[in-house]
Short mmCIF file of C-alpha atoms and ligand atoms in Angstrom, two decimals:
data_model
loop_
_atom_site.label_atom_id
_atom_site.label_comp_id
_atom_site.label_asym_id
_atom_site.label_seq_id
_atom_site.Cartn_x
_atom_site.Cartn_y
_atom_site.Cartn_z
CA MET R 1 5.88 -27.99 -6.59
CA THR R 2 8.52 -27.43 -3.86
CA VAL R 3 8.83 -23.93 -2.69
CA THR R 4 12.35 -22.71 -2.07
CA SER R 5 13.59 -19.55 -0.62
CA GLN R 6 16.14 -17.92 -2.85
CA PRO R 7 19.35 -17.10 -1.05
CA VAL R 8 20.46 -13.53 -0.82
CA GLU R 9 23.97 -12.20 -0.27
CA ALA R 10 25.05 -10.89 3.07
CA PHE R 11 23.87 -7.26 3.64
CA ASP R 12 23.69 -4.47 6.13
CA LEU R 13 20.24 -2.97 6.67
CA VAL R 14 20.14 0.34 8.53
CA ILE R 15 16.65 1.40 9.69
CA PHE R 16 16.30 5.19 10.43
CA GLY R 17 13.33 5.48 12.74
CA GLY R 18 14.36 2.17 14.27
CA THR R 19 12.23 2.57 17.40
CA GLY R 20 9.15 3.79 15.40
CA ASP R 21 5.87 2.06 14.83
CA LEU R 22 6.68 0.79 11.37
CA ALA R 23 10.09 -0.64 12.25
CA VAL R 24 8.86 -2.37 15.32
CA ARG R 25 5.51 -3.53 14.04
CA LYS R 26 6.34 -4.37 10.54
CA LEU R 27 9.98 -4.30 9.38
CA LEU R 28 11.63 -6.19 12.23
CA PRO R 29 8.95 -8.96 12.30
CA ALA R 30 9.28 -9.31 8.56
CA LEU R 31 13.04 -9.72 8.93
CA PHE R 32 12.61 -12.17 11.70
CA HIS R 33 10.37 -14.32 9.52
CA ARG R 34 12.96 -14.19 6.72
CA PHE R 35 15.59 -15.21 9.32
CA LEU R 36 13.45 -18.22 10.34
CA ASP R 37 13.29 -19.28 6.71
CA GLY R 38 17.05 -19.14 6.51
CA GLN R 39 17.17 -16.06 4.24
CA ILE R 40 19.29 -13.76 6.35
CA PRO R 41 22.90 -14.72 6.02
CA ALA R 42 24.71 -14.97 9.31
CA SER R 43 27.13 -12.09 8.59
CA SER R 44 24.28 -9.69 7.79
CA ARG R 45 23.59 -6.84 10.24
CA ILE R 46 20.48 -4.98 10.95
CA ILE R 47 21.00 -1.67 12.72
CA GLY R 48 18.22 0.46 14.19
CA ILE R 49 18.83 4.19 14.36
CA ALA R 50 16.86 6.75 16.37
CA ARG R 51 17.44 9.62 18.68
CA GLU R 52 16.78 7.75 21.91
CA THR R 53 19.81 6.92 23.96
CA LEU R 54 19.82 3.11 23.94
CA ASP R 55 22.48 0.53 23.52
CA ASN R 56 22.32 -2.77 21.52
CA GLU R 57 20.91 -4.66 24.49
CA GLY R 58 18.26 -1.97 25.27
CA TYR R 59 17.05 -2.06 21.70
CA ARG R 60 17.03 -5.82 21.57
CA ALA R 61 14.90 -5.89 24.75
CA GLN R 62 12.40 -3.48 23.10
CA LEU R 63 12.23 -5.66 20.10
CA ARG R 64 12.02 -8.90 22.03
CA GLY R 65 8.76 -7.60 23.56
CA ALA R 66 7.39 -6.91 20.11
CA LEU R 67 8.51 -10.04 18.37
CA VAL R 68 7.86 -12.68 20.99
CA GLY R 69 5.02 -14.87 19.76
CA SER R 70 5.40 -13.82 16.14
CA GLY R 71 7.55 -16.84 15.16
CA ASP R 72 9.65 -19.51 16.68
CA ASP R 73 10.59 -17.86 19.95
CA SER R 74 13.42 -20.28 20.54
CA ARG R 75 15.26 -18.63 17.64
CA LEU R 76 14.56 -15.07 18.64
CA ASP R 77 17.81 -14.51 20.53
CA ALA R 78 19.80 -15.80 17.60
CA PHE R 79 18.05 -13.33 15.32
CA LEU R 80 18.48 -10.42 17.78
CA GLN R 81 22.18 -11.13 17.85
CA GLN R 82 22.27 -9.84 14.29
CA VAL R 83 20.46 -6.66 15.34
CA GLY R 84 22.19 -3.64 16.87
CA TYR R 85 21.37 0.02 17.59
CA ARG R 86 23.01 3.42 17.26
CA PRO R 87 21.58 6.69 18.68
CA LEU R 88 21.87 9.38 15.98
CA ASP R 89 20.17 12.69 15.22
CA ALA R 90 19.93 13.49 11.50
CA ARG R 91 20.11 17.21 12.39
CA LYS R 92 23.22 17.03 14.52
CA PRO R 93 26.74 15.94 13.46
CA GLU R 94 27.53 13.93 16.61
CA GLY R 95 27.97 10.22 16.18
CA TRP R 96 27.89 10.15 12.38
CA SER R 97 31.53 9.52 11.86
CA ASP R 98 31.47 6.56 14.27
CA PHE R 99 28.39 5.30 12.44
CA ALA R 100 30.27 5.51 9.09
CA GLU R 101 33.11 3.49 10.66
CA LEU R 102 30.66 0.92 11.86
CA ILE R 103 29.23 0.54 8.34
CA GLY R 104 32.72 0.46 6.88
CA GLU R 105 33.94 1.04 3.36
CA GLN R 106 33.09 -2.01 1.31
CA PRO R 107 31.52 -0.66 -1.85
CA ASP R 108 30.47 -4.07 -3.15
CA HIS R 109 28.72 -4.99 0.13
CA VAL R 110 24.92 -4.42 -0.05
CA ARG R 111 24.02 -1.58 2.29
CA VAL R 112 20.39 -0.62 2.55
CA PHE R 113 19.42 2.57 4.27
CA TYR R 114 15.75 2.39 5.14
CA LEU R 115 14.16 5.79 5.84
CA SER R 116 11.25 5.05 8.11
CA THR R 117 11.10 8.62 9.52
CA SER R 118 8.95 11.59 8.67
CA PRO R 119 9.74 12.71 5.10
CA GLU R 120 11.17 16.06 6.37
CA LEU R 121 14.15 14.07 7.58
CA PHE R 122 14.89 12.23 4.37
CA VAL R 123 17.00 15.12 2.97
CA ASP R 124 19.18 15.53 6.09
CA ILE R 125 19.82 11.79 6.44
CA CYS R 126 20.76 11.37 2.83
CA ALA R 127 23.02 14.43 2.97
CA ARG R 128 24.91 12.93 5.89
CA LEU R 129 25.16 9.51 4.25
CA GLY R 130 26.60 11.28 1.21
CA ASP R 131 29.07 13.26 3.35
CA PHE R 132 30.54 10.05 4.66
CA GLY R 133 30.57 8.32 1.28
CA LEU R 134 27.95 5.78 2.30
CA ASN R 135 26.08 6.24 -0.98
CA LYS R 136 28.73 4.48 -3.02
CA GLY R 137 28.75 1.04 -4.70
CA ALA R 138 25.95 -1.31 -3.74
CA SER R 139 24.27 1.17 -1.35
CA ARG R 140 20.56 1.62 -1.66
CA VAL R 141 18.06 3.92 -0.03
CA VAL R 142 14.47 3.03 0.74
CA MET R 143 11.93 5.78 1.20
CA GLU R 144 8.66 5.09 2.99
CA LYS R 145 5.55 6.76 1.56
CA PRO R 146 4.18 9.32 1.43
CA VAL R 147 7.14 10.96 -0.38
CA GLY R 148 6.21 14.61 0.39
CA ARG R 149 2.82 16.02 0.90
CA ASP R 150 2.29 17.44 -2.52
CA LEU R 151 4.14 17.59 -5.85
CA ALA R 152 6.40 20.53 -4.80
CA SER R 153 7.57 18.91 -1.62
CA ALA R 154 7.98 15.52 -3.33
CA ASN R 155 10.18 17.18 -5.93
CA GLN R 156 12.28 18.85 -3.23
CA ILE R 157 12.79 15.49 -1.51
CA ASN R 158 13.49 13.58 -4.69
CA ASP R 159 15.93 16.23 -5.88
CA ALA R 160 17.78 16.25 -2.55
CA VAL R 161 17.86 12.50 -2.28
CA GLY R 162 18.81 12.33 -5.96
CA ARG R 163 21.92 14.41 -5.35
CA VAL R 164 23.19 11.61 -3.11
CA PHE R 165 21.73 8.41 -4.52
CA ASN R 166 20.97 7.88 -8.22
CA GLU R 167 17.52 6.63 -9.29
CA SER R 168 18.70 3.05 -9.68
CA GLN R 169 19.72 3.02 -5.96
CA THR R 170 16.41 4.60 -4.83
CA TYR R 171 13.51 2.35 -3.74
CA ARG R 172 10.16 4.17 -2.99
CA ILE R 173 8.26 1.58 -1.14
CA ASP R 174 4.53 1.06 -1.33
CA HIS R 175 3.93 -2.05 0.59
CA TYR R 176 0.62 -2.77 -1.17
CA LEU R 177 2.67 -3.77 -4.23
CA GLY R 178 4.19 -6.54 -2.17
CA LYS R 179 0.82 -8.06 -1.27
CA GLU R 180 0.19 -11.48 -2.80
CA THR R 181 -3.11 -10.47 -4.45
CA VAL R 182 -1.49 -7.56 -6.13
CA GLN R 183 1.07 -9.82 -7.65
CA ASN R 184 -1.68 -12.13 -8.50
CA LEU R 185 -3.26 -9.50 -10.55
CA LEU R 186 -0.32 -9.84 -12.93
CA ALA R 187 -0.79 -13.59 -12.96
CA LEU R 188 -4.53 -13.48 -13.45
CA ARG R 189 -4.55 -10.81 -16.13
CA PHE R 190 -1.48 -11.87 -18.09
CA GLY R 191 -1.22 -15.63 -17.31
CA ASN R 192 -4.78 -16.40 -18.43
CA ALA R 193 -6.23 -15.92 -21.90
CA LEU R 194 -9.64 -15.65 -20.41
CA PHE R 195 -9.75 -12.10 -18.95
CA GLU R 196 -7.77 -9.90 -21.17
CA PRO R 197 -10.26 -9.88 -24.11
CA LEU R 198 -12.94 -8.70 -21.70
CA TRP R 199 -10.72 -6.22 -19.76
CA ASN R 200 -11.94 -2.96 -21.27
CA ALA R 201 -14.75 -0.53 -21.52
CA GLY R 202 -16.66 -2.78 -23.89
CA HIS R 203 -17.22 -5.37 -21.15
CA ILE R 204 -16.36 -3.81 -17.78
CA ASP R 205 -19.06 -1.66 -16.19
CA HIS R 206 -16.97 -0.22 -13.40
CA VAL R 207 -14.23 -1.02 -10.91
CA GLN R 208 -14.29 -0.53 -7.11
CA ILE R 209 -11.36 -0.48 -4.83
CA THR R 210 -12.09 -0.54 -1.09
CA VAL R 211 -9.44 -0.46 1.65
CA ALA R 212 -11.28 -0.45 4.92
CA GLU R 213 -9.57 -0.48 8.34
CA THR R 214 -11.17 -0.99 11.72
CA LEU R 215 -8.34 0.73 13.66
CA GLY R 216 -8.38 4.37 14.49
CA VAL R 217 -5.27 6.50 14.26
CA GLY R 218 -4.27 5.81 17.91
CA HIS R 219 -0.74 6.77 18.71
CA ARG R 220 0.02 7.70 15.07
CA ALA R 221 -2.34 10.77 15.40
CA ALA R 222 0.50 13.32 15.23
CA TYR R 223 1.70 11.90 11.88
CA TYR R 224 -1.77 11.15 10.58
CA ASP R 225 -3.21 14.57 11.26
CA ARG R 226 -0.69 16.12 8.88
CA ALA R 227 -1.47 13.54 6.23
CA GLY R 228 -5.13 12.45 6.14
CA ALA R 229 -6.60 9.57 4.12
CA LEU R 230 -5.84 11.01 0.70
CA ARG R 231 -2.13 11.42 1.32
CA ASP R 232 -1.79 8.36 3.55
CA MET R 233 -3.63 5.79 1.42
CA LEU R 234 -5.13 6.97 -1.77
CA GLN R 235 -2.28 8.91 -3.42
CA ASN R 236 -0.08 5.81 -3.14
CA HIS R 237 -1.58 2.42 -2.19
CA MET R 238 -4.88 2.85 -3.90
CA LEU R 239 -3.58 4.50 -7.02
CA GLN R 240 -1.01 1.74 -7.34
CA LEU R 241 -3.84 -0.85 -7.19
CA LEU R 242 -5.75 1.09 -9.79
CA CYS R 243 -2.61 1.06 -12.01
CA MET R 244 -2.26 -2.72 -11.64
CA VAL R 245 -5.90 -3.19 -12.77
CA ALA R 246 -5.81 -0.71 -15.54
CA MET R 247 -2.38 -0.86 -17.14
CA GLU R 248 -1.66 -2.25 -20.59
CA PRO R 249 0.17 -5.60 -20.71
CA PRO R 250 3.89 -4.81 -20.16
CA SER R 251 6.16 -6.50 -22.64
CA SER R 252 7.94 -8.29 -19.72
CA LEU R 253 8.24 -8.08 -15.91
CA SER R 254 11.36 -6.02 -16.19
CA PRO R 255 11.14 -3.10 -13.70
CA ASP R 256 10.84 -0.42 -16.30
CA ALA R 257 8.41 -2.28 -18.51
CA VAL R 258 6.00 -2.60 -15.59
CA ARG R 259 6.53 0.91 -14.27
CA ASP R 260 6.25 2.49 -17.76
CA GLU R 261 2.76 1.06 -18.12
CA LYS R 262 1.68 2.14 -14.62
CA LEU R 263 2.93 5.63 -15.35
CA LYS R 264 0.82 5.79 -18.52
CA VAL R 265 -2.28 5.04 -16.34
CA LEU R 266 -1.40 7.72 -13.84
CA ASN R 267 -0.84 10.26 -16.63
CA SER R 268 -4.21 9.29 -18.14
CA LEU R 269 -6.19 9.88 -14.99
CA LYS R 270 -8.68 12.60 -15.69
CA PRO R 271 -8.01 15.63 -13.43
CA ILE R 272 -10.69 16.30 -10.75
CA GLU R 273 -10.52 20.01 -10.29
CA GLY R 274 -12.42 23.02 -8.94
CA GLY R 275 -16.12 22.46 -8.84
CA GLN R 276 -15.79 18.74 -9.81
CA VAL R 277 -14.13 18.05 -6.50
CA ALA R 278 -17.38 18.41 -4.48
CA GLN R 279 -19.14 16.26 -7.05
CA TYR R 280 -16.62 13.42 -7.30
CA THR R 281 -15.02 13.21 -3.81
CA VAL R 282 -16.32 12.76 -0.30
CA ARG R 283 -14.20 13.35 2.81
CA GLY R 284 -15.20 12.03 6.30
CA GLN R 285 -13.92 12.02 9.84
CA TYR R 286 -14.95 9.49 12.39
CA ARG R 287 -16.82 10.29 15.54
CA ALA R 288 -17.21 8.15 18.62
CA GLY R 289 -19.02 4.92 17.97
CA VAL R 290 -18.92 1.15 18.39
CA ALA R 291 -16.19 -0.62 16.46
CA GLU R 292 -16.04 -4.40 16.57
CA GLY R 293 -18.28 -4.41 19.66
CA THR R 294 -16.26 -1.85 21.64
CA SER R 295 -17.02 1.76 22.26
CA VAL R 296 -14.25 3.89 20.73
CA PRO R 297 -13.61 7.72 20.86
CA GLY R 298 -13.83 9.91 17.89
CA TYR R 299 -10.85 11.18 15.87
CA LEU R 300 -10.80 14.59 17.47
CA ASP R 301 -10.75 13.15 20.97
CA GLU R 302 -7.91 10.75 20.08
CA LEU R 303 -6.03 13.66 18.59
CA GLY R 304 -6.80 16.04 21.43
CA ASP R 305 -7.62 18.85 18.96
CA SER R 306 -11.24 19.68 18.42
CA LYS R 307 -10.54 21.78 15.28
CA SER R 308 -8.74 19.35 13.03
CA ASN R 309 -10.12 19.22 9.55
CA THR R 310 -8.16 16.11 8.56
CA GLU R 311 -10.06 13.43 6.76
CA THR R 312 -10.00 9.82 8.01
CA PHE R 313 -12.12 8.65 5.11
CA VAL R 314 -12.20 9.44 1.44
CA ALA R 315 -14.28 8.13 -1.38
CA LEU R 316 -14.00 9.34 -4.96
CA LYS R 317 -14.84 8.51 -8.56
CA ALA R 318 -11.89 8.48 -10.86
CA GLU R 319 -11.80 8.14 -14.62
CA ILE R 320 -9.09 7.08 -16.98
CA GLY R 321 -9.02 8.99 -20.26
CA ASN R 322 -7.80 6.34 -22.69
CA TRP R 323 -9.39 3.98 -25.26
CA ARG R 324 -9.40 0.99 -22.97
CA TRP R 325 -11.16 2.69 -20.07
CA ALA R 326 -13.17 5.51 -21.57
CA GLY R 327 -16.39 5.88 -19.54
CA VAL R 328 -15.54 3.21 -16.98
CA PRO R 329 -15.66 4.74 -13.46
CA PHE R 330 -13.18 3.62 -10.79
CA TYR R 331 -14.79 4.10 -7.38
CA LEU R 332 -12.18 4.25 -4.61
CA ARG R 333 -12.87 4.40 -0.85
CA THR R 334 -10.68 4.06 2.19
CA GLY R 335 -11.16 4.89 5.83
CA LYS R 336 -10.28 4.22 9.45
CA ARG R 337 -12.82 2.89 11.97
CA LEU R 338 -14.96 1.09 9.31
CA PRO R 339 -16.90 -2.03 10.22
CA HIS R 340 -14.52 -4.63 8.96
CA ARG R 341 -10.89 -4.83 7.92
CA VAL R 342 -11.23 -5.62 4.21
CA SER R 343 -9.27 -4.62 1.15
CA GLU R 344 -10.56 -5.69 -2.22
CA ILE R 345 -10.77 -4.86 -5.81
CA VAL R 346 -14.05 -5.50 -7.51
CA VAL R 347 -14.19 -5.64 -11.30
CA ALA R 348 -17.94 -5.49 -12.22
CA PHE R 349 -18.77 -6.67 -15.79
CA LYS R 350 -21.58 -5.31 -17.87
CA PRO R 351 -24.89 -7.17 -17.63
CA VAL R 352 -25.86 -9.62 -20.43
CA PRO R 353 -27.26 -7.59 -23.32
CA HIS R 354 -30.59 -9.38 -23.45
CA SER R 355 -32.25 -11.86 -21.00
CA ILE R 356 -33.85 -15.00 -22.31
CA PHE R 357 -35.19 -15.72 -18.86
CA GLY R 358 -38.67 -14.94 -17.56
CA ALA R 359 -39.35 -12.73 -14.59
CA ASP R 360 -39.86 -15.68 -12.26
CA THR R 361 -36.30 -17.03 -12.69
CA GLY R 362 -34.87 -14.36 -10.47
CA PRO R 363 -32.79 -11.27 -11.29
CA LEU R 364 -29.77 -11.45 -13.59
CA ALA R 365 -26.86 -10.07 -11.57
CA GLN R 366 -23.60 -8.75 -13.04
CA ASN R 367 -20.52 -10.97 -13.10
CA ARG R 368 -18.01 -9.65 -10.60
CA LEU R 369 -14.41 -10.57 -10.15
CA VAL R 370 -13.43 -9.83 -6.64
CA LEU R 371 -9.70 -9.80 -5.71
CA ARG R 372 -9.43 -9.92 -1.91
CA LEU R 373 -6.13 -8.52 -0.53
CA GLN R 374 -7.09 -8.93 3.09
CA PRO R 375 -8.03 -10.32 5.60
CA ASP R 376 -7.79 -13.64 3.69
CA GLU R 377 -6.20 -13.25 0.29
CA GLY R 378 -8.05 -14.83 -2.54
CA VAL R 379 -10.23 -14.51 -5.66
CA LYS R 380 -13.92 -14.76 -6.15
CA LEU R 381 -15.67 -14.94 -9.46
CA TRP R 382 -19.45 -14.29 -9.18
CA LEU R 383 -21.41 -16.26 -11.76
CA THR R 384 -25.08 -16.89 -12.52
CA ILE R 385 -26.06 -20.61 -12.44
CA LYS R 386 -29.19 -22.66 -12.29
CA HIS R 387 -30.22 -23.66 -8.80
CA PRO R 388 -29.86 -27.45 -8.88
CA GLY R 389 -32.88 -29.82 -8.76
CA PRO R 390 -36.44 -29.60 -9.80
CA GLY R 391 -38.73 -26.66 -9.30
CA GLY R 392 -38.21 -24.84 -12.55
CA LEU R 393 -35.33 -22.76 -13.80
CA ARG R 394 -34.29 -20.66 -10.88
CA LEU R 395 -31.15 -18.52 -11.31
CA ARG R 396 -28.66 -18.00 -8.50
CA HIS R 397 -25.66 -15.78 -8.23
CA VAL R 398 -22.84 -17.70 -6.64
CA PRO R 399 -19.08 -17.22 -6.27
CA LEU R 400 -16.26 -19.42 -7.37
CA ASP R 401 -14.31 -18.74 -4.21
CA MET R 402 -10.62 -19.43 -3.83
CA SER R 403 -8.78 -18.60 -0.62
CA PHE R 404 -5.09 -18.74 -1.27
CA ALA R 405 -4.33 -19.94 2.28
CA GLU R 406 -6.80 -22.85 1.94
CA ALA R 407 -5.95 -23.69 -1.70
CA PHE R 408 -2.20 -23.79 -1.21
CA GLY R 409 -1.85 -24.31 2.53
CA VAL R 410 0.67 -21.51 2.52
CA GLN R 411 0.81 -19.08 5.35
CA GLN R 412 0.17 -15.50 4.48
CA ARG R 413 3.35 -13.51 4.50
CA ASP R 414 3.62 -9.81 5.14
CA ALA R 415 4.30 -7.68 2.13
CA TYR R 416 7.41 -6.21 3.74
CA GLU R 417 9.07 -9.64 3.70
CA ARG R 418 9.11 -9.79 -0.03
CA LEU R 419 9.96 -6.11 -0.55
CA LEU R 420 12.81 -5.91 1.92
CA LEU R 421 14.53 -8.83 0.17
CA ASP R 422 13.80 -7.31 -3.25
CA VAL R 423 15.75 -4.29 -2.15
CA VAL R 424 18.65 -6.51 -1.05
CA ARG R 425 18.48 -8.33 -4.36
CA GLY R 426 18.40 -5.08 -6.27
CA ASN R 427 15.05 -5.71 -7.94
CA PRO R 428 12.99 -2.46 -8.14
CA THR R 429 9.95 -3.83 -10.07
CA LEU R 430 7.59 -3.44 -7.11
CA PHE R 431 8.81 -0.01 -6.14
CA MET R 432 7.64 3.37 -7.37
CA ARG R 433 9.78 5.27 -9.82
CA ARG R 434 10.12 8.97 -9.28
CA ASP R 435 7.92 9.85 -12.27
CA GLU R 436 5.17 7.63 -10.88
CA VAL R 437 5.17 9.51 -7.58
CA GLU R 438 5.13 12.73 -9.36
CA ALA R 439 2.22 11.80 -11.62
CA ALA R 440 0.24 10.63 -8.60
CA TRP R 441 0.76 13.94 -6.83
CA ARG R 442 -0.07 15.88 -10.01
CA TRP R 443 -3.46 14.22 -9.89
CA ALA R 444 -3.99 14.43 -6.12
CA ASP R 445 -2.87 18.01 -5.68
CA PRO R 446 -5.94 19.74 -7.23
CA ILE R 447 -8.19 17.73 -5.00
CA LEU R 448 -6.21 18.68 -1.94
CA ASP R 449 -6.12 22.38 -3.10
CA ALA R 450 -9.88 22.44 -3.63
CA TRP R 451 -10.55 20.86 -0.24
CA ALA R 452 -8.20 23.48 1.41
CA ALA R 453 -9.75 26.38 -0.52
CA GLY R 454 -13.28 25.23 0.31
CA GLY R 455 -12.40 25.16 3.98
CA GLU R 456 -15.29 22.77 4.72
CA SER R 457 -15.01 20.25 7.52
CA PRO R 458 -15.04 16.61 6.63
CA ARG R 459 -18.45 14.93 6.98
CA PRO R 460 -18.78 13.13 10.27
CA TYR R 461 -19.39 9.38 10.40
CA ALA R 462 -19.87 7.12 13.37
CA ALA R 463 -16.95 4.76 14.13
CA GLY R 464 -18.07 1.26 12.99
CA SER R 465 -20.11 2.62 10.02
CA TRP R 466 -19.21 2.59 6.34
CA GLY R 467 -18.37 6.26 6.23
CA PRO R 468 -20.55 9.27 5.49
CA SER R 469 -23.83 8.64 3.65
CA ALA R 470 -22.55 10.88 0.86
CA ALA R 471 -20.11 8.09 -0.05
CA VAL R 472 -23.07 5.80 -0.66
CA ALA R 473 -24.72 8.57 -2.67
CA LEU R 474 -21.55 8.97 -4.75
CA ILE R 475 -21.92 5.56 -6.26
CA GLU R 476 -25.73 5.22 -6.11
CA ARG R 477 -26.19 8.43 -8.11
CA ASP R 478 -24.68 6.40 -10.99
CA GLY R 479 -27.14 3.49 -10.37
CA ARG R 480 -24.43 1.34 -8.79
CA THR R 481 -23.72 0.10 -5.24
CA TRP R 482 -20.66 -0.65 -3.22
CA ASN R 483 -19.94 -4.33 -3.15
CA GLU R 484 -22.24 -5.66 -0.44
CA ASP R 485 -20.31 -8.88 0.00
CA SER R 486 -17.73 -6.94 1.99
CA ASP R 487 -20.35 -5.33 4.31
C1 BG6 Y 501 0.07 2.46 5.80
C2 BG6 Y 501 -0.73 3.63 6.26
O1 BG6 Y 501 0.80 2.82 4.66
O2 BG6 Y 501 -0.82 1.41 5.45
C3 BG6 Y 501 -1.53 3.25 7.49
O3 BG6 Y 501 0.17 4.70 6.64
C4 BG6 Y 501 -2.40 2.06 7.16
O4 BG6 Y 501 -2.35 4.33 7.93
C5 BG6 Y 501 -1.59 0.96 6.55
O5 BG6 Y 501 -3.00 1.60 8.39
C6 BG6 Y 501 -2.45 -0.20 6.08
O6 BG6 Y 501 -1.68 -1.28 5.71
P1 BG6 Y 501 -2.20 -2.77 5.67
O7 BG6 Y 501 -1.16 -3.61 5.06
O8 BG6 Y 501 -2.45 -3.10 7.16
O9 BG6 Y 501 -3.53 -2.71 4.90
#
């Protein structure tokens, strides 16, 4: 099958926070790759906005340093010609009217305003965009997660942004939804007759979702310390993964059909409140250690604040209160400075009800379906088979293993490439609707409240380890183990 890139119409993309980590490390490289594939029309403009006093050339020089080596360098200058810069401060009026003039009044022209700043600025930026009428016609706003730091602040932001942009113009991005494997969950679950009959509490023992990172917080410490692992990763990325595993089949792939089903899952999550929080959740914070062969400092040293109580690791046991999932635990864990970079979803099936094999054939292990999001995207289905050859019936647990890169020879694309063009095309299927964000906070808030009320420090773990031992105890208490294949 030939793969073709679908053309998109010319657009303006304005990135607030244009000199920030996300813009430079993710958004611009994603746009450069789409440019190389011929998907950025020549009349499109990409405009970085930040407070720094820079001109177009200064900004391009910064980006050149970041982009060189990430694609065909000989076309980098041509790409950068479509990129410009404007210094603007969301909290000061200067420069906004010139900016509005630059963008111009063409209501049918797609204008995307990407808010890659701290959430406290979303409201001010949107208010100014509204003042200059830049919210009209085919204008769209993209909000980076986390939207707020709890339900109340998320509501404030959503209300304020909602006064300027209507819901259909608002794209709340969660880049995990743009990852190939997450999309593949839809294909696997709803494109095969094989799994769906087994996809329920009758056949599934438990689900594990791990998002492990080797990096520390580094220069993002100031942002990260106000967020922590639960707000940064779990309330959004990991709950979205959980939704994709647990949702009922939507009637179609239309944006609202998918999002309605995800919302039902979020609303069915059993609350973890009060005394349950200590039982079902584990928070950790990394100390100095050896990560990938190198000695690295602890979180508090990186931050330069020995008192921070922010968690860099969280593990928890969630349950979904509905017929399909009653009694099936979903174990989630995520952390910085873990031994490997690995993100995966493990669906562990129930053991066979009765073994016909003798003790000398080897143990009967559970079937597991492992969906790997990174580092190499793919699917593994663990099966029990007979070891080939003579020597009696010896059972082995082996994976049917498919790496997408190997199977299709397709280079892995960053999730932002797909999502940015989805915004330009006006397709919100892979973006979070307001009610989803609210439902996720409604579930996360009592956990955050109980942690704050308890005042306990997160449990220390050495950089390069799998987090505090309490995270292992969390799952082992139930007679289960974290997927060792990822260790
Ligand atoms: C971001 C978080 O949303 O996702 C970061 O803010 C995290 O802390 C990142 O490192 C992980 O994304 P990925 O695609 O590298 O797994």
